[in-house]
Amino acid sequence: MNDYLNQVAQQFISIAPNADFWTLRLTSEAHESLSVRQGVMQPVYNHLARGALLTVVNGDGSGYAATSDLSADGLKQAVRLASDWARQSSAMGLLKARDYPRADARACYETPVKQHWHELPLNEKVALLQDANRALKIHDSIVDWSANLGYGCDDVVFISSAGAYIEQRFHYIHPGLSAVANQGSQTQYRSGGGANSARQGGLEQLKLLDFPAAAPVLAEEAVALLSAEECPQGVMDLVLAPSQMVLQIHESIGHPLELDRILGDERNYAGTSFVTRDMFGSYRYGSELLNVTYDPGHREQLASYAFDDEGSLAQREYIIRKGILERPLGGATSQARTGMQGVANARQAVWYRPPIDRMANLNVEPGDSSVEEMIASIEHGVYMESNRSWSIDDSRNKFQFGCELGRLIENGELKGLVRNPNYRGISATFWLNLAAVGNEASFKVQGVTNCGKGEPNQSIYVGHASPACHFRDVEVFGGAK
Amino acid sequence: MQQYFYTLGDALFEKLEGAEQLLLGFSGEDSDFVRLNHNKIRQAGCVAQRSLSLDLVAGQRHAQTSVELTGDSALDMEQLTATLKKLREQRGFLPDDPYLNFSTAINSTEYHHDNEVIDSHDAVAQLVQAAGDMDLVGIFANGIQYSGFANSLGQRNWHSSANFNFDWSCYLAEDKAKANDRAVKSNYAGFDWQQGKLAAKMDSIRQQLSILSRPSKTIEPGRYRAYLAPSAVNEIIHMISWGGFGLKSHRTKTTPLIQMVEQGRSLAESVSLRENHARGLAPIFTGSGYIKPDHVQLISNGHYQDCLVSSRSAMEYGSVTNADYEFPSALDLAAGELHSADMLKQLDTGLYINNLWYLNFSDRNACQLTGMTRFACFWVEHGEIQAPVNVMRFDDSVFNLLGTNLLGLTEERELILDASTYGQRSNSSIELPGILVRDLRLTL
């Protein structure tokens, strides 16, 4: 798939260390970013990276070395450095040799692409962005507006001393639109068309992400929000669009269920979890309507892959079924540490960081309610879309989220816009108030591109797909008084 | 490393055609990272990273790229020659960039802080021993960081620094099942590792843990008099920094300080904030070849003064470049007159907050923030610590916290070296005091 990486892999096998076990993950990344802001083409930005992360297990110890020097000498040096750390961690390590997975799979995987990035010439991409940009500038109160489009191709070759040889190629497409409206000291912002929600695939994904068609609507909404009422305050019904469900799932289901957090690895940085190991199998996380899966099967979703970065096979699993917590988000190492079943989610964000437990594709499965039925069942509430603000405690329990746009719901009907919509709650009780789950018609594949975690820090792509959902008795409020 | 960068640069400059100019940026590190949990090594390793950025310019057209270097000059030149060719091709499809802006004056500089760093294996052995039976979790990072700039006009800049950053917390050992946040957070960072300083920090943690072992108190939502230690104030300043001080965010009306800009609203007179490039921990040169001024006064006696201006914004808005990015990397919040040693007495009854966490805007236009308390925070009555407090959410305006409700800042300030390692180890820093506020609004 990638001749250069395969050549390096073969070379490494010929000089492989005399260790109990080793893995080598080789990466080649090529990214291109285009943006037009206020009618001005911004500098084209390209990014090329190649690197290797070598992990050596000796005795009860493990060490890693990351290097961009993929020559034989460079890799030999990496072997020496990783072995040094394995030696020290053997005497002072938290994990034992039995905790390290011994991947041996051989496979190839590539993101399906219908229209490749390079099929559209650069000047035509620029023209597309210029058109989208013009469509955002609909009014004098639009003070900043931009359209962007990016592409990434990541090749990964993973090999191990147990015989693993896994080649994967991922194609990412990153469109986005944004409009800023202002009047005096009131500023409102709308984003869409794939902003903060990239996908795997090719240019065929643009239409599915409403790029660039969403441009005029986003601009109109930004302008309208300037004169909209503040979001009402009180305990009321709340309907979250998929564009906000992304964050709700991410922060109050995904993070608390990461097994490394439950094991305490993240206590100094990303935090712990209100979930404990004894809760799996019996704990009621949400209402009967809540079904959550780890699902690598949506191949256009951001974190779809065939194998994770420890070489474990990715397979769809229920995480929460009919509201009951079933299994954590833990890769093979975490599974070995706990004896629990998990999923294939040990992931590296970049070539120079070691794998840790991450969310991958974590989705709320569709229910049987249409959005119209949800709205019709609500006497007084708010509909919110597009995350703008997120904050949650270190055990992922007390949260407060804000959205770009809200709409009043009164007597079963959607009414006018409200601005600065926020809501707060507690994860442990919020999902119990899930009153309706949207059907396939409102189910959208989205994700986030900046999930931060780990020491050293890693920012990674995560996929979240969800329909719209209806929650009861939520504390809702607007901007500062 | 410096010579390797300059040699590569010279070779690339020879490949330029016609009136082309080339701007090169170098960024790299040779670092060890040791992650610990339960005072044992969870993950240990090292990273050798070298990245070269190229901006190929002809007239007003240009295209940019960054390339990971191998360190092998033949391999790197082969890849970079191909990269130059691609940039040249891309440039042909692009329109003029009216905001292209790079320094044409030659301002060459060199800064080396290449002292001998402690051996990471030795440091880890020492810190594990110093923590003893405490439940320690955190990250030890150690090594050399490099930054460079060179252009085809002849400018050369270099900044390298050998340093360590140990960021950790210690938890009450038996506490996991009862409460998740009963821990003391600490940091030891710098250039000259001293075992004695580490031991002193560990002793301080042991003393605080003994207080944390008292039964904890749950605070009801409401308004509370509070002392925020420098680490907590840092979280607030860091949040404001997202758009607060950049010229572009001011001109596009997205700054959270828009009420200061549009309505003349002010903070307390005792609040003065500046970007102190002269601290010298981050490079003094920018990616477009400009040299940063020693200081940029952002807020002066409570009033907004100047913005951070990138080279691109300088051209777009007719200003002068004074920063690499429009996000601060060397802030100074001026000291006040309160004595840290008297803080419990000054607080009298209220919250002593060592750390805040996960801040975000609940109303950006009003600079209203929400976030959580974290780690060792205490309830104080009549100047005496009574109990650790369970985590609480606050939601309050910066115009209250650093404005109408600010009672004072401490005379003593703390220099905090950023422990973050996204992309690469940070070289940002901030020096700031603690603050005493009349009331802080807790909501959940």
mmCIF file of C-alpha atoms in Angstrom, chain B residues 200-397:
data_model
loop_
_atom_site.group_PDB
_atom_site.id
_atom_site.type_symbol
_atom_site.label_atom_id
_atom_site.label_comp_id
_atom_site.label_asym_id
_atom_site.label_seq_id
_atom_site.Cartn_x
_atom_site.Cartn_y
_atom_site.Cartn_z
ATOM 1 C CA ALA B 200 10.446 19.847 49.812
ATOM 2 C CA LYS B 201 7.516 19.737 47.403
ATOM 3 C CA MET B 202 6.764 16.147 48.375
ATOM 4 C CA ASP B 203 6.820 17.125 52.071
ATOM 5 C CA SER B 204 4.382 19.954 51.386
ATOM 6 C CA ILE B 205 2.079 17.509 49.602
ATOM 7 C CA ARG B 206 2.141 15.137 52.579
ATOM 8 C CA GLN B 207 1.052 17.980 54.863
ATOM 9 C CA GLN B 208 -1.806 18.975 52.565
ATOM 10 C CA LEU B 209 -2.916 15.356 52.194
ATOM 11 C CA SER B 210 -3.311 15.131 55.930
ATOM 12 C CA ILE B 211 -5.804 18.013 55.746
ATOM 13 C CA LEU B 212 -7.526 16.391 52.797
ATOM 14 C CA SER B 213 -8.091 13.272 54.846
ATOM 15 C CA ARG B 214 -10.630 15.139 56.961
ATOM 16 C CA PRO B 215 -14.299 14.528 56.122
ATOM 17 C CA SER B 216 -15.168 16.556 53.054
ATOM 18 C CA LYS B 217 -17.823 19.234 52.825
ATOM 19 C CA THR B 218 -20.360 19.716 50.047
ATOM 20 C CA ILE B 219 -21.020 23.360 49.299
ATOM 21 C CA GLU B 220 -24.490 24.501 48.281
ATOM 22 C CA PRO B 221 -24.817 26.640 45.145
ATOM 23 C CA GLY B 222 -24.546 30.335 45.968
ATOM 24 C CA ARG B 223 -22.036 33.137 46.275
ATOM 25 C CA TYR B 224 -18.908 32.669 48.358
ATOM 26 C CA ARG B 225 -15.920 34.745 49.345
ATOM 27 C CA ALA B 226 -12.935 32.971 47.814
ATOM 28 C CA TYR B 227 -9.176 32.941 47.460
ATOM 29 C CA LEU B 228 -7.889 31.654 44.128
ATOM 30 C CA ALA B 229 -4.274 30.500 44.183
ATOM 31 C CA PRO B 230 -2.039 31.340 41.182
ATOM 32 C CA SER B 231 -2.747 27.979 39.507
ATOM 33 C CA ALA B 232 -6.468 28.693 39.609
ATOM 34 C CA VAL B 233 -6.022 32.268 38.348
ATOM 35 C CA ASN B 234 -3.914 30.821 35.529
ATOM 36 C CA GLU B 235 -6.930 28.817 34.322
ATOM 37 C CA ILE B 236 -9.015 32.010 34.144
ATOM 38 C CA ILE B 237 -6.339 33.967 32.293
ATOM 39 C CA HIS B 238 -5.767 31.030 29.953
ATOM 40 C CA MET B 239 -9.461 30.949 29.098
ATOM 41 C CA ILE B 240 -9.589 34.673 28.364
ATOM 42 C CA SER B 241 -6.543 34.197 26.175
ATOM 43 C CA TRP B 242 -8.689 32.277 23.671
ATOM 44 C CA GLY B 243 -9.447 35.283 21.527
ATOM 45 C CA GLY B 244 -9.074 37.861 24.273
ATOM 46 C CA PHE B 245 -5.874 39.547 23.193
ATOM 47 C CA GLY B 246 -5.495 39.035 19.443
ATOM 48 C CA LEU B 247 -5.976 41.908 17.012
ATOM 49 C CA LYS B 248 -7.949 39.710 14.618
ATOM 50 C CA SER B 249 -10.434 38.716 17.312
ATOM 51 C CA HIS B 250 -10.838 42.356 18.270
ATOM 52 C CA ARG B 251 -11.458 43.483 14.701
ATOM 53 C CA THR B 252 -13.852 40.595 14.012
ATOM 54 C CA LYS B 253 -15.687 41.271 17.269
ATOM 55 C CA THR B 254 -15.122 37.787 18.612
ATOM 56 C CA THR B 255 -13.004 38.752 21.596
ATOM 57 C CA PRO B 256 -14.532 37.795 24.958
ATOM 58 C CA LEU B 257 -13.368 41.242 26.080
ATOM 59 C CA ILE B 258 -15.683 42.917 23.569
ATOM 60 C CA GLN B 259 -17.359 44.920 26.334
ATOM 61 C CA MET B 260 -13.973 46.486 27.166
ATOM 62 C CA VAL B 261 -13.459 47.356 23.512
ATOM 63 C CA GLU B 262 -16.973 48.436 22.544
ATOM 64 C CA GLN B 263 -18.354 49.772 25.813
ATOM 65 C CA GLY B 264 -15.218 50.917 27.614
ATOM 66 C CA ARG B 265 -15.900 48.460 30.422
ATOM 67 C CA SER B 266 -12.938 47.942 32.722
ATOM 68 C CA LEU B 267 -11.485 45.528 35.225
ATOM 69 C CA ALA B 268 -10.224 46.575 38.658
ATOM 70 C CA GLU B 269 -7.526 49.229 38.623
ATOM 71 C CA SER B 270 -5.125 46.755 40.220
ATOM 72 C CA VAL B 271 -5.269 44.498 37.151
ATOM 73 C CA SER B 272 -2.392 44.969 34.720
ATOM 74 C CA LEU B 273 -1.433 42.259 32.274
ATOM 75 C CA ARG B 274 1.395 42.184 29.789
ATOM 76 C CA GLU B 275 3.023 39.759 27.407
ATOM 77 C CA ASN B 276 6.590 39.552 28.661
ATOM 78 C CA HIS B 277 8.615 38.261 25.729
ATOM 79 C CA ALA B 278 11.743 39.362 27.572
ATOM 80 C CA ARG B 279 11.345 36.414 29.951
ATOM 81 C CA GLY B 280 13.140 34.528 27.214
ATOM 82 C CA LEU B 281 11.718 31.042 27.668
ATOM 83 C CA ALA B 282 10.104 31.095 24.219
ATOM 84 C CA PRO B 283 11.930 32.189 21.046
ATOM 85 C CA ILE B 284 12.059 35.948 20.510
ATOM 86 C CA PHE B 285 11.645 35.556 16.738
ATOM 87 C CA THR B 286 8.484 34.823 14.818
ATOM 88 C CA GLY B 287 7.831 32.451 11.949
ATOM 89 C CA SER B 288 7.899 35.389 9.568
ATOM 90 C CA GLY B 289 11.258 36.628 10.793
ATOM 91 C CA TYR B 290 10.182 39.489 13.029
ATOM 92 C CA ILE B 291 11.707 40.047 16.447
ATOM 93 C CA LYS B 292 9.172 40.376 19.219
ATOM 94 C CA PRO B 293 9.283 43.490 21.418
ATOM 95 C CA ASP B 294 10.263 42.908 25.047
ATOM 96 C CA HIS B 295 6.748 43.656 26.283
ATOM 97 C CA VAL B 296 3.223 44.179 25.007
ATOM 98 C CA GLN B 297 0.951 45.830 27.567
ATOM 99 C CA LEU B 298 -2.438 44.176 27.111
ATOM 100 C CA ILE B 299 -4.349 45.570 30.085
ATOM 101 C CA SER B 300 -3.163 48.583 32.020
ATOM 102 C CA ASN B 301 -4.759 49.461 35.368
ATOM 103 C CA GLY B 302 -7.928 47.672 34.384
ATOM 104 C CA HIS B 303 -8.245 49.210 30.914
ATOM 105 C CA TYR B 304 -7.631 47.448 27.622
ATOM 106 C CA GLN B 305 -4.483 48.738 25.951
ATOM 107 C CA ASP B 306 -2.779 46.802 23.153
ATOM 108 C CA CYS B 307 -3.326 43.603 21.197
ATOM 109 C CA LEU B 308 -1.018 40.814 20.151
ATOM 110 C CA VAL B 309 -0.498 41.200 16.415
ATOM 111 C CA SER B 310 0.674 38.461 14.071
ATOM 112 C CA SER B 311 2.398 39.406 10.839
ATOM 113 C CA ARG B 312 -0.733 38.541 8.867
ATOM 114 C CA SER B 313 -3.016 40.694 11.031
ATOM 115 C CA ALA B 314 -0.450 43.489 10.913
ATOM 116 C CA MET B 315 -0.823 43.620 7.151
ATOM 117 C CA GLU B 316 -4.604 43.135 7.151
ATOM 118 C CA TYR B 317 -5.330 45.789 9.750
ATOM 119 C CA GLY B 318 -2.433 48.171 9.223
ATOM 120 C CA SER B 319 -0.624 47.460 12.462
ATOM 121 C CA VAL B 320 2.826 46.326 13.585
ATOM 122 C CA THR B 321 3.827 42.723 14.226
ATOM 123 C CA ASN B 322 4.521 42.094 17.903
ATOM 124 C CA ALA B 323 3.846 38.362 18.280
ATOM 125 C CA ASP B 324 4.152 35.061 16.476
ATOM 126 C CA TYR B 325 0.586 33.969 17.189
ATOM 127 C CA GLU B 326 -2.228 36.005 18.657
ATOM 128 C CA PHE B 327 -2.235 33.834 21.744
ATOM 129 C CA PRO B 328 -0.008 34.802 24.656
ATOM 130 C CA SER B 329 2.963 32.657 25.619
ATOM 131 C CA ALA B 330 4.692 34.706 28.319
ATOM 132 C CA LEU B 331 2.106 36.556 30.387
ATOM 133 C CA ASP B 332 2.728 38.654 33.472
ATOM 134 C CA LEU B 333 -0.141 39.571 35.766
ATOM 135 C CA ALA B 334 1.042 42.365 38.052
ATOM 136 C CA ALA B 335 1.381 41.692 41.761
ATOM 137 C CA GLY B 336 -0.847 43.262 44.379
ATOM 138 C CA GLU B 337 -0.408 44.018 48.052
ATOM 139 C CA LEU B 338 -1.936 41.061 49.875
ATOM 140 C CA HIS B 339 0.472 38.764 51.676
ATOM 141 C CA SER B 340 0.140 35.096 50.799
ATOM 142 C CA ALA B 341 1.162 34.137 54.321
ATOM 143 C CA ASP B 342 -1.892 35.994 55.678
ATOM 144 C CA MET B 343 -4.313 34.637 53.131
ATOM 145 C CA LEU B 344 -6.318 32.367 55.428
ATOM 146 C CA LYS B 345 -6.809 35.325 57.779
ATOM 147 C CA GLN B 346 -7.725 37.634 54.880
ATOM 148 C CA LEU B 347 -10.157 35.080 53.538
ATOM 149 C CA ASP B 348 -11.695 34.657 56.988
ATOM 150 C CA THR B 349 -14.641 32.503 55.931
ATOM 151 C CA GLY B 350 -14.961 31.110 52.429
ATOM 152 C CA LEU B 351 -13.315 28.929 49.824
ATOM 153 C CA TYR B 352 -9.585 28.405 49.367
ATOM 154 C CA ILE B 353 -9.272 27.222 45.769
ATOM 155 C CA ASN B 354 -5.957 25.807 44.625
ATOM 156 C CA ASN B 355 -7.048 24.595 41.200
ATOM 157 C CA LEU B 356 -9.784 25.204 38.658
ATOM 158 C CA TRP B 357 -10.437 22.928 35.720
ATOM 159 C CA TYR B 358 -12.105 22.706 32.318
ATOM 160 C CA LEU B 359 -13.165 26.307 31.895
ATOM 161 C CA ASN B 360 -15.235 27.535 28.994
ATOM 162 C CA PHE B 361 -17.475 30.463 28.147
ATOM 163 C CA SER B 362 -21.116 30.369 29.197
ATOM 164 C CA ASP B 363 -21.604 33.800 27.578
ATOM 165 C CA ARG B 364 -18.640 34.889 25.519
ATOM 166 C CA ASN B 365 -19.964 38.409 24.923
ATOM 167 C CA ALA B 366 -20.108 39.001 28.674
ATOM 168 C CA CYS B 367 -16.824 37.165 29.337
ATOM 169 C CA GLN B 368 -18.850 34.869 31.569
ATOM 170 C CA LEU B 369 -16.995 31.662 32.412
ATOM 171 C CA THR B 370 -17.937 28.322 33.814
ATOM 172 C CA GLY B 371 -15.639 25.651 35.179
ATOM 173 C CA MET B 372 -14.974 23.272 38.020
ATOM 174 C CA THR B 373 -12.956 23.284 41.207
ATOM 175 C CA ARG B 374 -10.396 20.475 41.289
ATOM 176 C CA PHE B 375 -7.780 18.940 43.547
ATOM 177 C CA ALA B 376 -7.124 20.461 46.966
ATOM 178 C CA CYS B 377 -9.786 23.067 47.669
ATOM 179 C CA PHE B 378 -10.820 23.880 51.223
ATOM 180 C CA TRP B 379 -13.602 25.400 53.264
ATOM 181 C CA VAL B 380 -12.203 28.004 55.653
ATOM 182 C CA GLU B 381 -13.907 29.504 58.727
ATOM 183 C CA HIS B 382 -12.460 32.361 60.769
ATOM 184 C CA GLY B 383 -9.088 31.928 59.126
ATOM 185 C CA GLU B 384 -8.827 28.178 59.789
ATOM 186 C CA ILE B 385 -9.131 25.384 57.249
ATOM 187 C CA GLN B 386 -12.140 23.297 58.231
ATOM 188 C CA ALA B 387 -12.542 20.696 55.500
ATOM 189 C CA PRO B 388 -11.775 19.791 51.907
ATOM 190 C CA VAL B 389 -14.692 20.599 49.619
ATOM 191 C CA ASN B 390 -16.227 18.335 47.003
ATOM 192 C CA VAL B 391 -15.949 19.589 43.435
ATOM 193 C CA MET B 392 -18.270 22.449 42.507
ATOM 194 C CA ARG B 393 -19.156 24.231 39.297
ATOM 195 C CA PHE B 394 -18.778 28.003 39.115
ATOM 196 C CA ASP B 395 -20.326 30.351 36.579
ATOM 197 C CA ASP B 396 -19.238 33.943 36.858
ATOM 198 C CA SER B 397 -18.038 36.908 34.833
#
